[in-house]
JSON list of C-alpha atoms in Angstrom, two decimals:
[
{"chain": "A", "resi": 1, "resn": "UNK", "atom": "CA", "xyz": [78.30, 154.76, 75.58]},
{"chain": "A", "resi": 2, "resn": "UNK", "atom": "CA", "xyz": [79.77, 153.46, 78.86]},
{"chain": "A", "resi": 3, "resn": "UNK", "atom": "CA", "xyz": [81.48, 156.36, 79.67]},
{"chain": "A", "resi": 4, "resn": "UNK", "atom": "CA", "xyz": [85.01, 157.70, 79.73]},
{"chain": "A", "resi": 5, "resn": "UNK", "atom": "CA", "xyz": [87.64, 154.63, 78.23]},
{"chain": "A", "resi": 6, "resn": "UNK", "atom": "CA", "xyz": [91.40, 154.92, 78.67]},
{"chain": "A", "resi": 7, "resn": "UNK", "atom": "CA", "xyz": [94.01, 152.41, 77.24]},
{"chain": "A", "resi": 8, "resn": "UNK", "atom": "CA", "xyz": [96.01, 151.11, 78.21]},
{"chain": "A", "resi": 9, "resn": "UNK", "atom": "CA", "xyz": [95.39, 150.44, 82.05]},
{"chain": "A", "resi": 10, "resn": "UNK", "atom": "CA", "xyz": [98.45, 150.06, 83.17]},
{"chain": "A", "resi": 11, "resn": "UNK", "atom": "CA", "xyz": [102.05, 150.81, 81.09]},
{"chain": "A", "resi": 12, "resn": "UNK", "atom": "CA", "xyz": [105.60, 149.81, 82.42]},
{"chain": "A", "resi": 13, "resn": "UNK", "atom": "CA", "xyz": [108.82, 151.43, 80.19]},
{"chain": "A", "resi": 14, "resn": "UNK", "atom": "CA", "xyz": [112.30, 151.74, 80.28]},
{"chain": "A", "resi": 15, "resn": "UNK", "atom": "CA", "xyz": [113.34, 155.60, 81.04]},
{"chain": "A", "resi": 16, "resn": "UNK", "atom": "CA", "xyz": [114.51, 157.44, 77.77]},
{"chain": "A", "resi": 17, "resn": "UNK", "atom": "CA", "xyz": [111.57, 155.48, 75.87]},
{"chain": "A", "resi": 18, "resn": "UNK", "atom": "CA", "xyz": [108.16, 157.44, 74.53]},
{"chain": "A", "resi": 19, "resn": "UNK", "atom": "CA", "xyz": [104.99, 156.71, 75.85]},
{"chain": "A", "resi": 20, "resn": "UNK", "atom": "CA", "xyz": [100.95, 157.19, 74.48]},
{"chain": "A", "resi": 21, "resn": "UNK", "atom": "CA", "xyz": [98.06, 156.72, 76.12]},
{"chain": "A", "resi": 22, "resn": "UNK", "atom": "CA", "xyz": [94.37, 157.31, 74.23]},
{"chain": "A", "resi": 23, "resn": "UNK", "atom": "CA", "xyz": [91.29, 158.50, 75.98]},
{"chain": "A", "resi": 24, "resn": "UNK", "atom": "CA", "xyz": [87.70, 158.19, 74.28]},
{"chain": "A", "resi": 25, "resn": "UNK", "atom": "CA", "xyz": [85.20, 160.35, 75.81]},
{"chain": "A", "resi": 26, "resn": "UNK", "atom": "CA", "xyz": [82.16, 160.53, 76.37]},
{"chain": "A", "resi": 27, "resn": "UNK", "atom": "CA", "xyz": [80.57, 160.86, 72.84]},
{"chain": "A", "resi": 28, "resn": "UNK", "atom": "CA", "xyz": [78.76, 163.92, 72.75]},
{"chain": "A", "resi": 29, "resn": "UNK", "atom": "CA", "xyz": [80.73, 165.81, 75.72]},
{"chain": "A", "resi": 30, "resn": "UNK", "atom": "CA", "xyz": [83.05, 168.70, 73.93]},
{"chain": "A", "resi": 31, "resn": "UNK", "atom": "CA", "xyz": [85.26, 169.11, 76.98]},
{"chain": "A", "resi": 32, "resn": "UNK", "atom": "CA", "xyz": [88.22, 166.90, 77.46]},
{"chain": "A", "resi": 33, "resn": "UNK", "atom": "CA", "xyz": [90.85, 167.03, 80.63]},
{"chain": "A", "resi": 34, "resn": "UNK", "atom": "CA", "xyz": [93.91, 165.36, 81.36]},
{"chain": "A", "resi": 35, "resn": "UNK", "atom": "CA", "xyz": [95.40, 164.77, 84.76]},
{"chain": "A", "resi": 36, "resn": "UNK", "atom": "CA", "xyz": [98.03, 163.51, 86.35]},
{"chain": "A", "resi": 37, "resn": "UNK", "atom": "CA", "xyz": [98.28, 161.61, 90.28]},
{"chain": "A", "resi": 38, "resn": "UNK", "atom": "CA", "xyz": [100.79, 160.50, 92.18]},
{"chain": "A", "resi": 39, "resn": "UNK", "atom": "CA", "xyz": [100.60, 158.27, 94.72]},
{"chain": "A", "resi": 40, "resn": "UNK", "atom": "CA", "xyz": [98.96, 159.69, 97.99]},
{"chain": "A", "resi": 41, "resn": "UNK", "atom": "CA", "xyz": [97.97, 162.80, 95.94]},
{"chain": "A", "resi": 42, "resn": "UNK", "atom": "CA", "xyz": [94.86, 164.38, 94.53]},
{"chain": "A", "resi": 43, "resn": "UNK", "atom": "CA", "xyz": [95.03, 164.75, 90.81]},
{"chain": "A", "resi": 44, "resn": "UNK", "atom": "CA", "xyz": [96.41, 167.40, 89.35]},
{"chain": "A", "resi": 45, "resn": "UNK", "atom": "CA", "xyz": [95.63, 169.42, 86.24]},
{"chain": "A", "resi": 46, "resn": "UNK", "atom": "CA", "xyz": [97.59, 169.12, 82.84]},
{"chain": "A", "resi": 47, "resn": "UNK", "atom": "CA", "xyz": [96.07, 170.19, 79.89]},
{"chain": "A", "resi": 48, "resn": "UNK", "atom": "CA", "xyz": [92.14, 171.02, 78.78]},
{"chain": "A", "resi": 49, "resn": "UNK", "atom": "CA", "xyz": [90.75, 171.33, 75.04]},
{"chain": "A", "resi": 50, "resn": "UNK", "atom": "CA", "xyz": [87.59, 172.32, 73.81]},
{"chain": "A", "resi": 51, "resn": "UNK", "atom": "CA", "xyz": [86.82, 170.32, 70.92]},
{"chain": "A", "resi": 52, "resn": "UNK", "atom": "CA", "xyz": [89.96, 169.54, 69.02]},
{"chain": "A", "resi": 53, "resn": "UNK", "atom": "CA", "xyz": [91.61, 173.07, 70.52]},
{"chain": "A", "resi": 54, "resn": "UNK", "atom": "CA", "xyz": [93.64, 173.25, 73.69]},
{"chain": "A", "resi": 55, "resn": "UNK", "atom": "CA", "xyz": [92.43, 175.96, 75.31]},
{"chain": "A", "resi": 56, "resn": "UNK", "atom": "CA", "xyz": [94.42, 174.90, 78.16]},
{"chain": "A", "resi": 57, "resn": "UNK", "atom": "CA", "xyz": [97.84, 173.88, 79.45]},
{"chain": "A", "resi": 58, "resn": "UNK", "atom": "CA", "xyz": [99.67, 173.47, 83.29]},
{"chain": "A", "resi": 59, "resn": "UNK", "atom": "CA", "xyz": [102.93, 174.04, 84.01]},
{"chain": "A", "resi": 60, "resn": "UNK", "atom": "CA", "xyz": [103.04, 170.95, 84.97]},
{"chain": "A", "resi": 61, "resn": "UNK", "atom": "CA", "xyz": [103.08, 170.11, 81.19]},
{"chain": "A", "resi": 62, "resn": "UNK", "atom": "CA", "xyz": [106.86, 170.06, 80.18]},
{"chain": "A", "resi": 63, "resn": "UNK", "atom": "CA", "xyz": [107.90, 169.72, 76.31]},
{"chain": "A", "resi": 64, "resn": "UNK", "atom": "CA", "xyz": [108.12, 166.03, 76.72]},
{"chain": "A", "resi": 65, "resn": "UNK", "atom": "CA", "xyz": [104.13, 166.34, 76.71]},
{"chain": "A", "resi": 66, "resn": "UNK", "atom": "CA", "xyz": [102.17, 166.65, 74.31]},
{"chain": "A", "resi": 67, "resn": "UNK", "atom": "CA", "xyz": [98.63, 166.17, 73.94]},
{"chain": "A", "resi": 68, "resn": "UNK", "atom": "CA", "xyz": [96.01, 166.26, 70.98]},
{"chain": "A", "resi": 69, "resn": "UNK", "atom": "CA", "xyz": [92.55, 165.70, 70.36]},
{"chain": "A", "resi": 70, "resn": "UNK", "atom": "CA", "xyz": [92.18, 165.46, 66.22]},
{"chain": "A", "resi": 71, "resn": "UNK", "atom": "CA", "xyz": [88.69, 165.95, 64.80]},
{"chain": "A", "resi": 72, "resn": "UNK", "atom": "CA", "xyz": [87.41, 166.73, 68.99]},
{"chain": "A", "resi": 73, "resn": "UNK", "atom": "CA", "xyz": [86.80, 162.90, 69.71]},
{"chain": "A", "resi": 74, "resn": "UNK", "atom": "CA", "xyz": [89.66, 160.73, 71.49]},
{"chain": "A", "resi": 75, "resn": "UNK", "atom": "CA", "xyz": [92.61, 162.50, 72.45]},
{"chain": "A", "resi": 76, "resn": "UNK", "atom": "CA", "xyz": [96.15, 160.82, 73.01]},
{"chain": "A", "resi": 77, "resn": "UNK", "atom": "CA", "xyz": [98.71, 162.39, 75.87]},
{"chain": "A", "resi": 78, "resn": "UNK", "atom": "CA", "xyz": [102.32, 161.66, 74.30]},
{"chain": "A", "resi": 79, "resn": "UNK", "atom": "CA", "xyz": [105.61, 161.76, 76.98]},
{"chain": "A", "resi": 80, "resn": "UNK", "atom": "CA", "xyz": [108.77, 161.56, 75.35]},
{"chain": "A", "resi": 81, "resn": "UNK", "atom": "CA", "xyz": [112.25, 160.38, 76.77]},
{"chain": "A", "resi": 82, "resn": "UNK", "atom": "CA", "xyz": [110.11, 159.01, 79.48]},
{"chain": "A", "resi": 83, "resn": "UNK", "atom": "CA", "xyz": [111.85, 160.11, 83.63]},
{"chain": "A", "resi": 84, "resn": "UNK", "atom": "CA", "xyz": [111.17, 158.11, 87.14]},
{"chain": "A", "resi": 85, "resn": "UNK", "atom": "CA", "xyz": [109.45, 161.16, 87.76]},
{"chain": "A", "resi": 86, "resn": "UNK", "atom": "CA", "xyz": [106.65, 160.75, 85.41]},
{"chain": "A", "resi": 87, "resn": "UNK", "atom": "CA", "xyz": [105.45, 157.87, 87.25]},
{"chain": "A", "resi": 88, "resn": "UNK", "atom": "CA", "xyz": [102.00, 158.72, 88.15]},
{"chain": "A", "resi": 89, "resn": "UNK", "atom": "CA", "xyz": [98.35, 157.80, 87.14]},
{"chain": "A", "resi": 90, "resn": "UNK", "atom": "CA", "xyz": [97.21, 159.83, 84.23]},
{"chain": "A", "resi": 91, "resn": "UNK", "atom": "CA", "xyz": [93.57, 160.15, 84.36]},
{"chain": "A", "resi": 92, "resn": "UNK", "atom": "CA", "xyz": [91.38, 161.69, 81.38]},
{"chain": "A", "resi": 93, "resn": "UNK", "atom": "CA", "xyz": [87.76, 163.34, 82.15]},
{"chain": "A", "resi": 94, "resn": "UNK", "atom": "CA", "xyz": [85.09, 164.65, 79.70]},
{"chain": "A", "resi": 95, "resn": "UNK", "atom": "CA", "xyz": [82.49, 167.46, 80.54]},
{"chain": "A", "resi": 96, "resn": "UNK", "atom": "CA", "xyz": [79.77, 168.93, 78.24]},
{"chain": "A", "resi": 97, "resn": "UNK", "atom": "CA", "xyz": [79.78, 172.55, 77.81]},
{"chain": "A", "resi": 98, "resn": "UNK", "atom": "CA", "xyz": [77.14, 173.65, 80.64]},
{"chain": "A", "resi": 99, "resn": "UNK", "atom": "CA", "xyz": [79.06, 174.21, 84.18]},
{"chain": "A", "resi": 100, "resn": "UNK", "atom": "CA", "xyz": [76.32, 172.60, 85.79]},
{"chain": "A", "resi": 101, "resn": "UNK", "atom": "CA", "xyz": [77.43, 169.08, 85.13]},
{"chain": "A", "resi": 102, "resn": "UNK", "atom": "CA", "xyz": [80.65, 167.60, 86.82]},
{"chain": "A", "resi": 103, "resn": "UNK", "atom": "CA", "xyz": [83.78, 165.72, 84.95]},
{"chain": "A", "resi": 104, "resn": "UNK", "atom": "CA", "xyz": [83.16, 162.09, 84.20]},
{"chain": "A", "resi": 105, "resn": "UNK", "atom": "CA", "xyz": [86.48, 160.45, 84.62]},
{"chain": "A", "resi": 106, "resn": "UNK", "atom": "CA", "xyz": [88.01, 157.39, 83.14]},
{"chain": "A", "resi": 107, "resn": "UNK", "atom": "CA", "xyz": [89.85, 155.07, 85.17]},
{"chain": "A", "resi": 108, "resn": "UNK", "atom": "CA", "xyz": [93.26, 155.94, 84.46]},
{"chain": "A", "resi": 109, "resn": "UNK", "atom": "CA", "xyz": [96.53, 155.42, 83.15]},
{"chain": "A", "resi": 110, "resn": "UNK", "atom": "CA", "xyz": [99.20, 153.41, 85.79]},
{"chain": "A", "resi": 111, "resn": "UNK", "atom": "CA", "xyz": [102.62, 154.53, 84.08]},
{"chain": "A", "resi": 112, "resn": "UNK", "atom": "CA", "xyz": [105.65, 153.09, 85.84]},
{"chain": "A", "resi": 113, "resn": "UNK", "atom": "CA", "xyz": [109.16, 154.32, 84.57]},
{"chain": "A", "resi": 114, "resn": "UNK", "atom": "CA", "xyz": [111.77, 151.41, 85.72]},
{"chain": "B", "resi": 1, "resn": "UNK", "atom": "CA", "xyz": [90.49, 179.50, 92.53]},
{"chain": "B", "resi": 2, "resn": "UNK", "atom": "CA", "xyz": [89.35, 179.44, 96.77]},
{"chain": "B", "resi": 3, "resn": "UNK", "atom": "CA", "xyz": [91.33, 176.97, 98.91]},
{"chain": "B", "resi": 4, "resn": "UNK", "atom": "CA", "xyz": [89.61, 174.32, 100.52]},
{"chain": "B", "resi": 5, "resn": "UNK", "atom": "CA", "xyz": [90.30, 172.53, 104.16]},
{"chain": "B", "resi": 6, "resn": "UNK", "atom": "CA", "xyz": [89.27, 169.23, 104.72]},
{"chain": "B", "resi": 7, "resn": "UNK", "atom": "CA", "xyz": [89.99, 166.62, 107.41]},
{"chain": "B", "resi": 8, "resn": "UNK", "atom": "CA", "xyz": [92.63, 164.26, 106.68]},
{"chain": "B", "resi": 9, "resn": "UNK", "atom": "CA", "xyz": [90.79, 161.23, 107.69]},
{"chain": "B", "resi": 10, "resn": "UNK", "atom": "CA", "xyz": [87.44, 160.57, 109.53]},
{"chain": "B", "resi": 11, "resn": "UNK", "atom": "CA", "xyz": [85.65, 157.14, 110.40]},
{"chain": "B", "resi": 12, "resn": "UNK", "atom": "CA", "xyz": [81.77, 156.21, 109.99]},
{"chain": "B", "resi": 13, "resn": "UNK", "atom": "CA", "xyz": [79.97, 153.34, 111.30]},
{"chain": "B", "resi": 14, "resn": "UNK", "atom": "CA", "xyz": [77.80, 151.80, 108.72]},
{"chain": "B", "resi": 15, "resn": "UNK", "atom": "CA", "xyz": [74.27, 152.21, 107.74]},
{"chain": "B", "resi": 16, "resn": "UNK", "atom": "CA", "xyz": [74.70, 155.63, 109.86]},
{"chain": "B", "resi": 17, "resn": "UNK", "atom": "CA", "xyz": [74.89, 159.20, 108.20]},
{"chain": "B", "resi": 18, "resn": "UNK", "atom": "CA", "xyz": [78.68, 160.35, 107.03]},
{"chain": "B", "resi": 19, "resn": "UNK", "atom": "CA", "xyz": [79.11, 163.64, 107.74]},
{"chain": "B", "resi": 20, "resn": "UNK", "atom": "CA", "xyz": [82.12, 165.72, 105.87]},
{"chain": "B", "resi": 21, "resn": "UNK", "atom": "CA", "xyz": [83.07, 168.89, 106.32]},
{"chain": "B", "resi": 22, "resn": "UNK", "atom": "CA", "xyz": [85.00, 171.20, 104.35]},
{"chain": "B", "resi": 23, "resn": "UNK", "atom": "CA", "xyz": [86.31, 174.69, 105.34]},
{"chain": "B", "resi": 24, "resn": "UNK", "atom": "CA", "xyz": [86.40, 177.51, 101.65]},
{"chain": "B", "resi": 25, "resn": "UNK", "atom": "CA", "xyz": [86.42, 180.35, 104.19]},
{"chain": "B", "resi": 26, "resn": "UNK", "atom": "CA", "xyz": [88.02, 182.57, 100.85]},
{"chain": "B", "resi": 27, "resn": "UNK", "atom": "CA", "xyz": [84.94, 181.42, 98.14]},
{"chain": "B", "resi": 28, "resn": "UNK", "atom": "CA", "xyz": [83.98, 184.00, 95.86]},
{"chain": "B", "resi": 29, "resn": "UNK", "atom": "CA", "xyz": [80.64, 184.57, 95.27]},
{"chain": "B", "resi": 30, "resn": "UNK", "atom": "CA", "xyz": [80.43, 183.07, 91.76]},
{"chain": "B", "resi": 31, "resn": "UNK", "atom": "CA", "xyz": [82.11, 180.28, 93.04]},
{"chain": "B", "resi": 32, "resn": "UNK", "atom": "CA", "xyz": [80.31, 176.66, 93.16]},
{"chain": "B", "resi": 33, "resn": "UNK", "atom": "CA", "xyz": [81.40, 174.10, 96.11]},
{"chain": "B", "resi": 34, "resn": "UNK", "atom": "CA", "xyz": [81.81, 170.39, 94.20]},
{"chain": "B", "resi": 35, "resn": "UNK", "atom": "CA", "xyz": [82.17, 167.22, 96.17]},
{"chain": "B", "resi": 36, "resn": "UNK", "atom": "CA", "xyz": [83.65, 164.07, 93.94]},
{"chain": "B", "resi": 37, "resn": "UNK", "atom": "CA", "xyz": [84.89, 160.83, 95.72]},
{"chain": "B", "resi": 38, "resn": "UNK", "atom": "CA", "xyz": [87.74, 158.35, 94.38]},
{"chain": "B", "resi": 39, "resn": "UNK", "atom": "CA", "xyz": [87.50, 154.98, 95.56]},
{"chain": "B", "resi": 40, "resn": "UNK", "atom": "CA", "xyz": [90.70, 153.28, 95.30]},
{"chain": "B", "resi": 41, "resn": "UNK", "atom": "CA", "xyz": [91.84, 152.55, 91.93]},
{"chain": "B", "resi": 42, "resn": "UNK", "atom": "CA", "xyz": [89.63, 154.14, 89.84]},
{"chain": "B", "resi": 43, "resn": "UNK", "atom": "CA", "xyz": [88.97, 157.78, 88.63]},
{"chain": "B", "resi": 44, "resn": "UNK", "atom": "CA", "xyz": [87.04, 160.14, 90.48]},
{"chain": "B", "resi": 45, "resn": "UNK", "atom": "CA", "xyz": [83.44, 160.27, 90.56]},
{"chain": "B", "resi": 46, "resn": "UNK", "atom": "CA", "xyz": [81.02, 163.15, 90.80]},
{"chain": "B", "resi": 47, "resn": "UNK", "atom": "CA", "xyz": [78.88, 163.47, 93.74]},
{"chain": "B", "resi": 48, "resn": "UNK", "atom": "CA", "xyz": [77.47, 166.87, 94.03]},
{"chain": "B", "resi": 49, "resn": "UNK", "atom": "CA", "xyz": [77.68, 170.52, 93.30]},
{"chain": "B", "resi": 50, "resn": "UNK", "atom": "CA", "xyz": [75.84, 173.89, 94.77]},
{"chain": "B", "resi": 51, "resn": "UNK", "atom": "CA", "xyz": [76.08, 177.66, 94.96]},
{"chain": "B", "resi": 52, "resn": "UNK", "atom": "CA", "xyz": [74.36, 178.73, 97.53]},
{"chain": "B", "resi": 53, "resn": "UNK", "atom": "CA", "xyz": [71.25, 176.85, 98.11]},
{"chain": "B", "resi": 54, "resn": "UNK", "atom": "CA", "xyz": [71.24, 172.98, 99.83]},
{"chain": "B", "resi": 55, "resn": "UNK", "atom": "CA", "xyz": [71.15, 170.37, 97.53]},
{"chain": "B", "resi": 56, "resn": "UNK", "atom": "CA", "xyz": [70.56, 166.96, 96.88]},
{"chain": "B", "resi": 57, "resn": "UNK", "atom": "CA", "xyz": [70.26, 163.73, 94.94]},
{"chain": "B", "resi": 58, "resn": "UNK", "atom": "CA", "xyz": [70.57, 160.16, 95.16]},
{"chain": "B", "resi": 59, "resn": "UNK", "atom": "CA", "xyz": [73.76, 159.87, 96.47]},
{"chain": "B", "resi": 60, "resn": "UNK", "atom": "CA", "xyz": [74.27, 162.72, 98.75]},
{"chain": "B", "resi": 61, "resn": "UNK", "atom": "CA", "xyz": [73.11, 166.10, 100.20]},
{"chain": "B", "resi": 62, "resn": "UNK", "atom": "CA", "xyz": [75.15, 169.39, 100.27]},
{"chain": "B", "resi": 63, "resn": "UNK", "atom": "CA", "xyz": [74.36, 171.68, 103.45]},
{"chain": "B", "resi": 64, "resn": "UNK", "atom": "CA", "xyz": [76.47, 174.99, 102.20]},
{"chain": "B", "resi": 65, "resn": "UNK", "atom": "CA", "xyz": [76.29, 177.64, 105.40]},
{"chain": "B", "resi": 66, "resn": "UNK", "atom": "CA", "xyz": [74.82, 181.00, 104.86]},
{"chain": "B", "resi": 67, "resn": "UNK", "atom": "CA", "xyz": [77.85, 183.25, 104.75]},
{"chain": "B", "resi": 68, "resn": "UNK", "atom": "CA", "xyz": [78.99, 179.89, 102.07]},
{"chain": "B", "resi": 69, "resn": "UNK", "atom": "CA", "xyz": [82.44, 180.10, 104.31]},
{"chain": "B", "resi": 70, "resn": "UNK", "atom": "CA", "xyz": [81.99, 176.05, 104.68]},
{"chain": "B", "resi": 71, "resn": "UNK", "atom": "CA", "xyz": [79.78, 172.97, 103.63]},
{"chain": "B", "resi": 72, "resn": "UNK", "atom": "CA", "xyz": [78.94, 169.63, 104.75]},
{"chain": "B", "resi": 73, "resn": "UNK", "atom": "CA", "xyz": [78.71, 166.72, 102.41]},
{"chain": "B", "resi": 74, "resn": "UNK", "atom": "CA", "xyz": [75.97, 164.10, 104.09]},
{"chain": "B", "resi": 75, "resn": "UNK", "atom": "CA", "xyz": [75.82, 160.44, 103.22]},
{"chain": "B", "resi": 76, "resn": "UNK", "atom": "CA", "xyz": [73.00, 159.64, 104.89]},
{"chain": "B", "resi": 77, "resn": "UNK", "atom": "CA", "xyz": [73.23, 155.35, 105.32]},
{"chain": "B", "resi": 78, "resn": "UNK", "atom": "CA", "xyz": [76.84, 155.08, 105.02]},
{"chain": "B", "resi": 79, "resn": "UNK", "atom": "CA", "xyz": [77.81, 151.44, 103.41]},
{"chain": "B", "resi": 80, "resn": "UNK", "atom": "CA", "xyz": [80.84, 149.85, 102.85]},
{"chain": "B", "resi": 81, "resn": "UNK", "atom": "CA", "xyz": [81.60, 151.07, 99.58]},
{"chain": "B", "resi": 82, "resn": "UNK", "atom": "CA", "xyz": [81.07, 154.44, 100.70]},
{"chain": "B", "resi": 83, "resn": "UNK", "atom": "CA", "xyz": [84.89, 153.90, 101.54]},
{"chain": "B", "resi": 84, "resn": "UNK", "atom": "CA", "xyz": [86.95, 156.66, 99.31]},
{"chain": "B", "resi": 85, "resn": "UNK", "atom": "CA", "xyz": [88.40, 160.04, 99.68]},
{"chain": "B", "resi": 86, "resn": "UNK", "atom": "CA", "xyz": [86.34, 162.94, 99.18]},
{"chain": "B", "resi": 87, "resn": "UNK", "atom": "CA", "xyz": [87.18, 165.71, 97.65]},
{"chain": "B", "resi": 88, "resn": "UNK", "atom": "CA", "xyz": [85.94, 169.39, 98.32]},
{"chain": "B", "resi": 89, "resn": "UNK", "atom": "CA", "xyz": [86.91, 171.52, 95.76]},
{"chain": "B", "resi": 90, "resn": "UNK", "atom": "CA", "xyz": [85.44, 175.39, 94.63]},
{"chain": "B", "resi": 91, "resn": "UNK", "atom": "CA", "xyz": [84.68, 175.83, 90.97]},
{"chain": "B", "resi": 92, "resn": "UNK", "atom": "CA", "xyz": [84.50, 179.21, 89.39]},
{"chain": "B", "resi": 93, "resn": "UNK", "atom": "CA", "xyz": [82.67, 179.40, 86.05]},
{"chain": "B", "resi": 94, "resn": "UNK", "atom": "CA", "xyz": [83.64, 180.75, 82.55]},
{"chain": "B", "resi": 95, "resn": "UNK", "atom": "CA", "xyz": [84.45, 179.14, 79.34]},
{"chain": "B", "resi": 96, "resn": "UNK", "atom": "CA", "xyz": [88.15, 181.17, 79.34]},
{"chain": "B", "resi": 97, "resn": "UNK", "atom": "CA", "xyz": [88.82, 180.74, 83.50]},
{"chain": "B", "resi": 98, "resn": "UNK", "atom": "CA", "xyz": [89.17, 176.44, 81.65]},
{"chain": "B", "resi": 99, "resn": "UNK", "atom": "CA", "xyz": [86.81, 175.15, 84.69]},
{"chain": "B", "resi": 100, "resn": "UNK", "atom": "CA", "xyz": [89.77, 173.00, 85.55]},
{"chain": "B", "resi": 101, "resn": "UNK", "atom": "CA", "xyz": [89.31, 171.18, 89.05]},
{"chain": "B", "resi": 102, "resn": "UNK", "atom": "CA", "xyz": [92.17, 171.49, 91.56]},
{"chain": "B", "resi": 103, "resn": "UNK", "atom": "CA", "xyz": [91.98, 168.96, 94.10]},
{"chain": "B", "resi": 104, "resn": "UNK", "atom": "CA", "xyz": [93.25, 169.09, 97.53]},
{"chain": "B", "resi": 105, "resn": "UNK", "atom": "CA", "xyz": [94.26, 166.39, 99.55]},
{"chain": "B", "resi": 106, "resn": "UNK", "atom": "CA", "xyz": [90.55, 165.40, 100.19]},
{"chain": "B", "resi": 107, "resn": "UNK", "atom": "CA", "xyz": [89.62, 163.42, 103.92]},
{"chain": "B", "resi": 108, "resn": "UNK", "atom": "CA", "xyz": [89.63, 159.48, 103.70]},
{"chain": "B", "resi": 109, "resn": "UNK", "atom": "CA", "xyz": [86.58, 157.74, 105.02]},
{"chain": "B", "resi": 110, "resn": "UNK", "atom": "CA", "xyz": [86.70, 155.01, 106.29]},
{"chain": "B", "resi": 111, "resn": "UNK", "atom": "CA", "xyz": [82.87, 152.71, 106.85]},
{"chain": "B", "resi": 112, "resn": "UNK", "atom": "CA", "xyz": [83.60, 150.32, 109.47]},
{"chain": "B", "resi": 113, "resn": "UNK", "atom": "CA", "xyz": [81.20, 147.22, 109.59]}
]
């Protein structure tokens, strides 16, 4: 296990169209977090689950999002009717359950709405 | 969650120590001071975490002062891919608070040769 894997690296769409990326965790790690940056920006948070339940969600997280994690292994992050504004890097980060380990994150999403 | 201050950007010569501050002058006392680092283009990476004590491990120490109002992340033989921004951020635990990090605007180091 290498770590945290997100496909694909980089995604360019027309606005209006639907996006999915996937993120495969950490195997044994039962925490999975999704988050969004913007260029210049520290991430910000979307949308946590615990196993396969999201326990979790920002406001940032409008109803073009959705997210899932089926069976509490790789989750996908949907955006429908894709906006300009969603461009962003969309990073995903597994944790076990003690506090006293930090997020391992993958190395991103690149979306760029044109 | 506390707010955290950093420095927008600071400069370190290498091979000497990097020293980052951060300002959480509002921490709770349950509330853990985490240091992760994003060099450019990829995710963020964990450094370090603490509570109240010092710590440290292979890549950097945490000094956290006694009244825990601020913290200093140490990199003690800055190199050139020490290069990032760092990122303060305070943690409180509890499976229902989510544990989510919120990241600030971190302070961009910069290793000069």
């Amino acid at each position: 296990d290498t770590g945290v894997s997100q496909n694909p690296r980089h995604k360019i769409t027309k606005r209006g169209q639907n996006v999915t990326f996937r993120c495969d965790p950490i195997s044994e790690h039962n925490r999975l977090y999704w988050y969004r940056q913007t260029l210049g920006q520290g991430p910000e948070f979307l949308t946590y689950f615990q196993n396969e339940a999201q326990l979790e969600k920002s406001r940032l997280l409008s109803d073009r999002f959705s997210a899932e994690r089926p069976k509490g292994s790789f989750s996908t992050l949907e955006i429908q009717r894709t906006e300009q504004g969603d461009s962003a890097m969309y990073l995903c980060a597994s944790s076990p359950d003690s506090f006293n380990y930090g997020y391992t994150f993958g190395s991103g999403t690149r979306l760029t709405v044109v | 969650d506390a707010k955290t201050t950093q420095p927008t950007s600071m400069d370190c010569a290498e091979g000497r120590a990097a020293n980052l501050p951060c300002n959480h002058s509002t921490i709770s006392g349950n509330e853990y001071v985490y240091w992760y680092r994003q060099i450019h283009s990829q995710g963020p990476q964990y450094i370090i975490h603490g509570l109240k004590n010092n710590e440290t491990n292979e890549m950097a120490s945490l000094i956290i002062t006694e009244d825990r109002k601020s913290s200093t992340l140490i990199l003690p033989h800055a190199t050139l891919r020490d290069t990032a921004v760092y990122y303060c951020i305070v943690r409180r635990p509890g499976y229902n608070a989510g544990n989510m990090l919120t990241f600030g605007g971190g302070t961009r180091l910069m290793v000069k040769p």
